[in-house]
């Protein structure tokens, strides 16, 4: 079973979501990560969204888990009505690991992302061009010595692999929140490094 981090919380009620909105209102930047049913943005259905606006704290909003009670999840449309102002804000920075994917999925589902973007995968390419992997699991290990919960840990592999929509909300909360948290923390570290290495302008251009 997946080890539980109390700082990673699921958002399953309107009251929970309002609390998250208040956090986002006060934050100048936040990470966002989508859990979906496919790696192809054109086919991907959104199963859940994880966000972090502070180191070692993150939230998961389940919207499309199959085997879970309906009252444990909020409708995607309602969630996006609340989150869209932040995704469209020119002031607030959106952080993601390969965020191009998330932006594409949002677009396919009728939602836009605007304003400043920070992509930790792109930053990794610039900072460590000689690395073989720029994946989140490797970066988490290198920067923070964290062995992350892997996709195979919760979805399995091979013939027995399940879709993310079949993962329990509890396990998904831990997995997805960790992704958002680590992405947020990586961005904090990488911004400093990009400046030091005088790569920040190139990064913005890219």
PDB file of C-alpha atoms in Angstrom:
ATOM      1  CA  UNK A   1       0.000   0.000   0.000  1.00  0.00           C
ATOM      2  CA  UNK A   2       1.050   3.604  -0.655  1.00  0.00           C
ATOM      3  CA  UNK A   3       2.614   5.500   2.234  1.00  0.00           C
ATOM      4  CA  UNK A   4       0.386   8.374   3.297  1.00  0.00           C
ATOM      5  CA  UNK A   5       1.635  11.953   3.558  1.00  0.00           C
ATOM      6  CA  UNK A   6      -0.756  14.031   5.696  1.00  0.00           C
ATOM      7  CA  UNK A   7       0.253  17.201   3.820  1.00  0.00           C
ATOM      8  CA  UNK A   8      -1.303  15.788   0.646  1.00  0.00           C
ATOM      9  CA  UNK A   9      -5.054  16.375   0.740  1.00  0.00           C
ATOM     10  CA  UNK A  10      -7.929  15.345  -1.489  1.00  0.00           C
ATOM     11  CA  UNK A  11     -10.523  17.920  -2.494  1.00  0.00           C
ATOM     12  CA  UNK A  12     -13.930  16.240  -2.657  1.00  0.00           C
ATOM     13  CA  UNK A  13     -16.371  18.950  -1.505  1.00  0.00           C
ATOM     14  CA  UNK A  14     -17.193  22.522  -2.506  1.00  0.00           C
ATOM     15  CA  UNK A  15     -15.938  23.670   0.919  1.00  0.00           C
ATOM     16  CA  UNK A  16     -12.568  21.956   0.317  1.00  0.00           C
ATOM     17  CA  UNK A  17     -12.337  23.613  -3.094  1.00  0.00           C
ATOM     18  CA  UNK A  18     -13.081  27.056  -1.612  1.00  0.00           C
ATOM     19  CA  UNK A  19     -10.150  26.591   0.796  1.00  0.00           C
ATOM     20  CA  UNK A  20      -7.863  25.771  -2.130  1.00  0.00           C
ATOM     21  CA  UNK A  21      -9.140  28.821  -4.047  1.00  0.00           C
ATOM     22  CA  UNK A  22      -8.162  31.033  -1.081  1.00  0.00           C
ATOM     23  CA  UNK A  23      -4.637  29.570  -1.165  1.00  0.00           C
ATOM     24  CA  UNK A  24      -4.361  30.211  -4.916  1.00  0.00           C
ATOM     25  CA  UNK A  25      -5.612  33.785  -4.497  1.00  0.00           C
ATOM     26  CA  UNK A  26      -2.666  34.527  -2.191  1.00  0.00           C
ATOM     27  CA  UNK A  27      -0.060  32.721  -4.318  1.00  0.00           C
ATOM     28  CA  UNK A  28       1.927  34.226  -7.164  1.00  0.00           C
ATOM     29  CA  UNK A  29       2.785  30.812  -8.605  1.00  0.00           C
ATOM     30  CA  UNK A  30       1.482  27.271  -8.395  1.00  0.00           C
ATOM     31  CA  UNK A  31       2.183  23.927 -10.020  1.00  0.00           C
ATOM     32  CA  UNK A  32      -0.521  21.996 -11.801  1.00  0.00           C
ATOM     33  CA  UNK A  33      -0.528  18.413 -13.024  1.00  0.00           C
ATOM     34  CA  UNK A  34      -3.282  16.472 -14.740  1.00  0.00           C
ATOM     35  CA  UNK A  35      -3.989  12.794 -14.301  1.00  0.00           C
ATOM     36  CA  UNK A  36      -5.638  11.430 -17.444  1.00  0.00           C
ATOM     37  CA  UNK A  37      -6.669   8.278 -19.283  1.00  0.00           C
ATOM     38  CA  UNK A  38      -4.199   8.663 -22.174  1.00  0.00           C
ATOM     39  CA  UNK A  39      -0.821  10.114 -23.137  1.00  0.00           C
ATOM     40  CA  UNK A  40      -2.438  11.437 -26.312  1.00  0.00           C
ATOM     41  CA  UNK A  41      -3.954  14.863 -25.481  1.00  0.00           C
ATOM     42  CA  UNK A  42      -6.644  14.368 -28.128  1.00  0.00           C
ATOM     43  CA  UNK A  43      -7.888  11.211 -26.441  1.00  0.00           C
ATOM     44  CA  UNK A  44      -7.152  12.024 -22.806  1.00  0.00           C
ATOM     45  CA  UNK A  45     -10.037  12.339 -20.365  1.00  0.00           C
ATOM     46  CA  UNK A  46      -9.210  14.242 -17.182  1.00  0.00           C
ATOM     47  CA  UNK A  47      -9.356  11.956 -14.133  1.00  0.00           C
ATOM     48  CA  UNK A  48      -7.992  14.442 -11.618  1.00  0.00           C
ATOM     49  CA  UNK A  49      -5.967  17.612 -11.070  1.00  0.00           C
ATOM     50  CA  UNK A  50      -3.200  18.131  -8.526  1.00  0.00           C
ATOM     51  CA  UNK A  51      -1.916  21.545  -7.436  1.00  0.00           C
ATOM     52  CA  UNK A  52       0.749  22.904  -5.141  1.00  0.00           C
ATOM     53  CA  UNK A  53       1.411  26.506  -4.157  1.00  0.00           C
ATOM     54  CA  UNK A  54       3.788  25.796  -1.287  1.00  0.00           C
ATOM     55  CA  UNK A  55       6.673  23.429  -0.721  1.00  0.00           C
ATOM     56  CA  UNK A  56       5.648  20.084   0.808  1.00  0.00           C
ATOM     57  CA  UNK A  57       1.919  20.785   0.508  1.00  0.00           C
ATOM     58  CA  UNK A  58      -0.363  19.690  -2.331  1.00  0.00           C
ATOM     59  CA  UNK A  59      -3.977  18.973  -3.203  1.00  0.00           C
ATOM     60  CA  UNK A  60      -5.708  16.486  -5.479  1.00  0.00           C
ATOM     61  CA  UNK A  61      -9.129  17.050  -7.042  1.00  0.00           C
ATOM     62  CA  UNK A  62     -10.638  13.792  -8.314  1.00  0.00           C
ATOM     63  CA  UNK A  63     -13.161  14.286 -11.145  1.00  0.00           C
ATOM     64  CA  UNK A  64     -13.216  11.029 -13.118  1.00  0.00           C
ATOM     65  CA  UNK A  65     -12.475   7.997 -10.940  1.00  0.00           C
ATOM     66  CA  UNK A  66     -14.675   5.102 -11.996  1.00  0.00           C
ATOM     67  CA  UNK A  67     -15.126   2.883  -8.972  1.00  0.00           C
ATOM     68  CA  UNK A  68     -15.618   5.627  -6.406  1.00  0.00           C
ATOM     69  CA  UNK A  69     -18.825   7.177  -5.033  1.00  0.00           C
ATOM     70  CA  UNK A  70     -20.070  10.177  -7.035  1.00  0.00           C
ATOM     71  CA  UNK A  71     -20.320  12.283  -3.848  1.00  0.00           C
ATOM     72  CA  UNK A  72     -16.552  11.813  -3.384  1.00  0.00           C
ATOM     73  CA  UNK A  73     -15.855  13.768  -6.579  1.00  0.00           C
ATOM     74  CA  UNK A  74     -16.671  17.188  -7.983  1.00  0.00           C
ATOM     75  CA  UNK A  75     -17.841  17.730 -11.591  1.00  0.00           C
ATOM     76  CA  UNK A  76     -14.979  18.819 -13.882  1.00  0.00           C
ATOM     77  CA  UNK A  77     -17.057  21.727 -15.235  1.00  0.00           C
ATOM     78  CA  UNK A  78     -17.603  23.107 -11.729  1.00  0.00           C
ATOM     79  CA  UNK A  79     -13.920  22.674 -10.790  1.00  0.00           C
ATOM     80  CA  UNK A  80     -12.788  24.437 -13.971  1.00  0.00           C
ATOM     81  CA  UNK A  81     -15.176  27.356 -13.424  1.00  0.00           C
ATOM     82  CA  UNK A  82     -13.350  27.929 -10.127  1.00  0.00           C
ATOM     83  CA  UNK A  83      -9.815  27.295 -11.427  1.00  0.00           C
ATOM     84  CA  UNK A  84     -10.001  29.022 -14.825  1.00  0.00           C
ATOM     85  CA  UNK A  85      -9.429  32.561 -13.480  1.00  0.00           C
ATOM     86  CA  UNK A  86      -6.063  31.377 -12.098  1.00  0.00           C
ATOM     87  CA  UNK A  87      -5.123  29.496 -15.273  1.00  0.00           C
ATOM     88  CA  UNK A  88      -5.982  32.575 -17.352  1.00  0.00           C
ATOM     89  CA  UNK A  89      -4.317  35.080 -15.017  1.00  0.00           C
ATOM     90  CA  UNK A  90      -1.397  37.003 -16.543  1.00  0.00           C
ATOM     91  CA  UNK A  91      -0.007  37.629 -13.029  1.00  0.00           C
ATOM     92  CA  UNK A  92       0.104  34.089 -11.712  1.00  0.00           C
ATOM     93  CA  UNK A  93       2.819  31.724 -12.870  1.00  0.00           C
ATOM     94  CA  UNK A  94       1.781  28.194 -13.836  1.00  0.00           C
ATOM     95  CA  UNK A  95       4.427  25.518 -13.192  1.00  0.00           C
ATOM     96  CA  UNK A  96       4.422  22.070 -14.764  1.00  0.00           C
ATOM     97  CA  UNK A  97       6.608  19.131 -15.692  1.00  0.00           C
ATOM     98  CA  UNK A  98       6.210  18.933 -19.482  1.00  0.00           C
ATOM     99  CA  UNK A  99       3.360  21.435 -19.087  1.00  0.00           C
ATOM    100  CA  UNK A 100       2.764  21.475 -22.846  1.00  0.00           C
ATOM    101  CA  UNK A 101       0.898  18.193 -22.397  1.00  0.00           C
ATOM    102  CA  UNK A 102      -1.370  19.589 -19.655  1.00  0.00           C
ATOM    103  CA  UNK A 103      -2.080  22.749 -21.674  1.00  0.00           C
ATOM    104  CA  UNK A 104      -3.013  20.582 -24.693  1.00  0.00           C
ATOM    105  CA  UNK A 105      -5.367  18.427 -22.608  1.00  0.00           C
ATOM    106  CA  UNK A 106      -7.006  21.522 -21.130  1.00  0.00           C
ATOM    107  CA  UNK A 107      -7.471  22.925 -24.628  1.00  0.00           C
ATOM    108  CA  UNK A 108      -9.008  19.683 -25.926  1.00  0.00           C
ATOM    109  CA  UNK A 109     -11.460  19.922 -23.018  1.00  0.00           C
ATOM    110  CA  UNK A 110     -12.317  23.546 -23.789  1.00  0.00           C
ATOM    111  CA  UNK A 111     -10.113  25.357 -21.253  1.00  0.00           C
ATOM    112  CA  UNK A 112      -7.238  27.761 -21.865  1.00  0.00           C
ATOM    113  CA  UNK A 113      -4.005  28.469 -19.967  1.00  0.00           C
ATOM    114  CA  UNK A 114      -2.417  31.915 -20.302  1.00  0.00           C
ATOM    115  CA  UNK A 115       0.264  34.056 -18.649  1.00  0.00           C
ATOM    116  CA  UNK A 116       3.694  33.014 -17.408  1.00  0.00           C
ATOM    117  CA  UNK A 117       4.628  29.350 -17.690  1.00  0.00           C
ATOM    118  CA  UNK A 118       7.529  27.514 -16.045  1.00  0.00           C
ATOM    119  CA  UNK A 119       8.332  24.038 -17.340  1.00  0.00           C
ATOM    120  CA  UNK A 120      10.646  22.029 -15.058  1.00  0.00           C
ATOM    121  CA  UNK A 121      11.414  19.521 -17.820  1.00  0.00           C
ATOM    122  CA  UNK A 122      12.549  22.283 -20.163  1.00  0.00           C
ATOM    123  CA  UNK A 123      14.611  23.854 -17.363  1.00  0.00           C
ATOM    124  CA  UNK A 124      16.242  20.478 -16.770  1.00  0.00           C
ATOM    125  CA  UNK A 125      17.186  20.190 -20.471  1.00  0.00           C
ATOM    126  CA  UNK A 126      18.918  23.564 -20.256  1.00  0.00           C
ATOM    127  CA  UNK A 127      20.605  23.061 -16.903  1.00  0.00           C
ATOM    128  CA  UNK A 128      21.672  19.439 -17.378  1.00  0.00           C
ATOM    129  CA  UNK A 129      21.935  18.948 -21.130  1.00  0.00           C
ATOM    130  CA  UNK A 130      24.190  15.892 -20.637  1.00  0.00           C
ATOM    131  CA  UNK A 131      21.619  13.962 -18.553  1.00  0.00           C
ATOM    132  CA  UNK A 132      19.973  10.879 -20.018  1.00  0.00           C
ATOM    133  CA  UNK A 133      16.664  11.439 -18.215  1.00  0.00           C
ATOM    134  CA  UNK A 134      14.721  14.588 -17.396  1.00  0.00           C
ATOM    135  CA  UNK A 135      11.821  12.678 -15.856  1.00  0.00           C
ATOM    136  CA  UNK A 136      10.298  13.762 -12.558  1.00  0.00           C
ATOM    137  CA  UNK A 137      11.313  10.567 -10.732  1.00  0.00           C
ATOM    138  CA  UNK A 138      14.989  11.134 -11.588  1.00  0.00           C
ATOM    139  CA  UNK A 139      14.880  14.844 -10.758  1.00  0.00           C
ATOM    140  CA  UNK A 140      13.199  14.158  -7.391  1.00  0.00           C
ATOM    141  CA  UNK A 141      15.957  11.684  -6.544  1.00  0.00           C
ATOM    142  CA  UNK A 142      18.730  14.031  -7.627  1.00  0.00           C
ATOM    143  CA  UNK A 143      17.493  17.270  -6.069  1.00  0.00           C
ATOM    144  CA  UNK A 144      15.789  16.031  -2.889  1.00  0.00           C
ATOM    145  CA  UNK A 145      16.864  12.409  -2.444  1.00  0.00           C
ATOM    146  CA  UNK A 146      13.205  11.390  -2.724  1.00  0.00           C
ATOM    147  CA  UNK A 147      12.203   8.024  -4.097  1.00  0.00           C
ATOM    148  CA  UNK A 148       8.846   8.837  -5.648  1.00  0.00           C
ATOM    149  CA  UNK A 149       5.669   6.788  -5.924  1.00  0.00           C
ATOM    150  CA  UNK A 150       5.874   5.445  -9.469  1.00  0.00           C
ATOM    151  CA  UNK A 151       3.031   5.052 -11.960  1.00  0.00           C
ATOM    152  CA  UNK A 152       3.536   1.264 -11.918  1.00  0.00           C
ATOM    153  CA  UNK A 153       3.141   1.286  -8.111  1.00  0.00           C
ATOM    154  CA  UNK A 154      -0.494   2.282  -8.444  1.00  0.00           C
ATOM    155  CA  UNK A 155      -1.451   1.151 -11.967  1.00  0.00           C
ATOM    156  CA  UNK A 156       0.642  -2.002 -12.299  1.00  0.00           C
ATOM    157  CA  UNK A 157       2.172  -3.014 -15.616  1.00  0.00           C
ATOM    158  CA  UNK A 158       1.773  -5.399 -18.524  1.00  0.00           C
ATOM    159  CA  UNK A 159      -1.484  -7.309 -18.885  1.00  0.00           C
ATOM    160  CA  UNK A 160      -2.566  -6.380 -15.357  1.00  0.00           C
ATOM    161  CA  UNK A 161      -2.107  -2.627 -15.796  1.00  0.00           C
ATOM    162  CA  UNK A 162      -5.207  -0.590 -14.944  1.00  0.00           C
ATOM    163  CA  UNK A 163      -6.245   2.858 -16.188  1.00  0.00           C
ATOM    164  CA  UNK A 164      -5.694   5.799 -13.841  1.00  0.00           C
ATOM    165  CA  UNK A 165      -9.489   6.150 -13.685  1.00  0.00           C
ATOM    166  CA  UNK A 166      -9.568   2.797 -11.849  1.00  0.00           C
ATOM    167  CA  UNK A 167      -7.054   3.841  -9.168  1.00  0.00           C
ATOM    168  CA  UNK A 168      -8.565   4.568  -5.734  1.00  0.00           C
ATOM    169  CA  UNK A 169      -8.891   8.256  -4.834  1.00  0.00           C
ATOM    170  CA  UNK A 170      -6.712   7.660  -1.741  1.00  0.00           C
ATOM    171  CA  UNK A 171      -3.788   6.276  -3.768  1.00  0.00           C
ATOM    172  CA  UNK A 172      -4.267   8.828  -6.537  1.00  0.00           C
ATOM    173  CA  UNK A 173      -4.141  11.647  -3.966  1.00  0.00           C
ATOM    174  CA  UNK A 174      -0.731  10.526  -2.737  1.00  0.00           C
ATOM    175  CA  UNK A 175       0.718   9.898  -6.197  1.00  0.00           C
ATOM    176  CA  UNK A 176      -0.599  13.022  -7.921  1.00  0.00           C
ATOM    177  CA  UNK A 177       0.022  15.370  -4.984  1.00  0.00           C
ATOM    178  CA  UNK A 178       3.627  14.222  -4.779  1.00  0.00           C
ATOM    179  CA  UNK A 179       4.062  15.065  -8.481  1.00  0.00           C
ATOM    180  CA  UNK A 180       2.656  18.580  -7.987  1.00  0.00           C
ATOM    181  CA  UNK A 181       4.683  19.153  -4.815  1.00  0.00           C
ATOM    182  CA  UNK A 182       7.988  18.035  -6.329  1.00  0.00           C
ATOM    183  CA  UNK A 183       7.351  20.052  -9.497  1.00  0.00           C
ATOM    184  CA  UNK A 184       6.717  23.167  -7.398  1.00  0.00           C
ATOM    185  CA  UNK A 185       9.893  22.597  -5.350  1.00  0.00           C
ATOM    186  CA  UNK A 186      11.992  21.894  -8.454  1.00  0.00           C
ATOM    187  CA  UNK A 187      10.883  25.181 -10.015  1.00  0.00           C
ATOM    188  CA  UNK A 188      12.015  27.100  -6.915  1.00  0.00           C
ATOM    189  CA  UNK A 189      15.457  25.484  -7.165  1.00  0.00           C
ATOM    190  CA  UNK A 190      15.771  25.742 -10.931  1.00  0.00           C
ATOM    191  CA  UNK A 191      14.874  29.423 -11.155  1.00  0.00           C
ATOM    192  CA  UNK A 192      17.899  30.247  -9.026  1.00  0.00           C
ATOM    193  CA  UNK A 193      20.138  27.984 -11.081  1.00  0.00           C
ATOM    194  CA  UNK A 194      18.951  29.371 -14.426  1.00  0.00           C
ATOM    195  CA  UNK A 195      19.816  32.879 -13.181  1.00  0.00           C
ATOM    196  CA  UNK A 196      23.226  31.807 -11.897  1.00  0.00           C
ATOM    197  CA  UNK A 197      24.045  30.092 -15.193  1.00  0.00           C
ATOM    198  CA  UNK A 198      22.666  33.084 -17.140  1.00  0.00           C
ATOM    199  CA  UNK A 199      20.187  30.844 -18.907  1.00  0.00           C
ATOM    200  CA  UNK A 200      16.999  32.562 -17.739  1.00  0.00           C
ATOM    201  CA  UNK A 201      16.543  34.625 -20.900  1.00  0.00           C
ATOM    202  CA  UNK A 202      17.100  31.625 -23.172  1.00  0.00           C
ATOM    203  CA  UNK A 203      14.641  29.674 -21.012  1.00  0.00           C
ATOM    204  CA  UNK A 204      11.983  32.404 -21.439  1.00  0.00           C
ATOM    205  CA  UNK A 205      12.516  32.455 -25.201  1.00  0.00           C
ATOM    206  CA  UNK A 206      12.145  28.687 -25.444  1.00  0.00           C
TER     207      UNK A 206
END
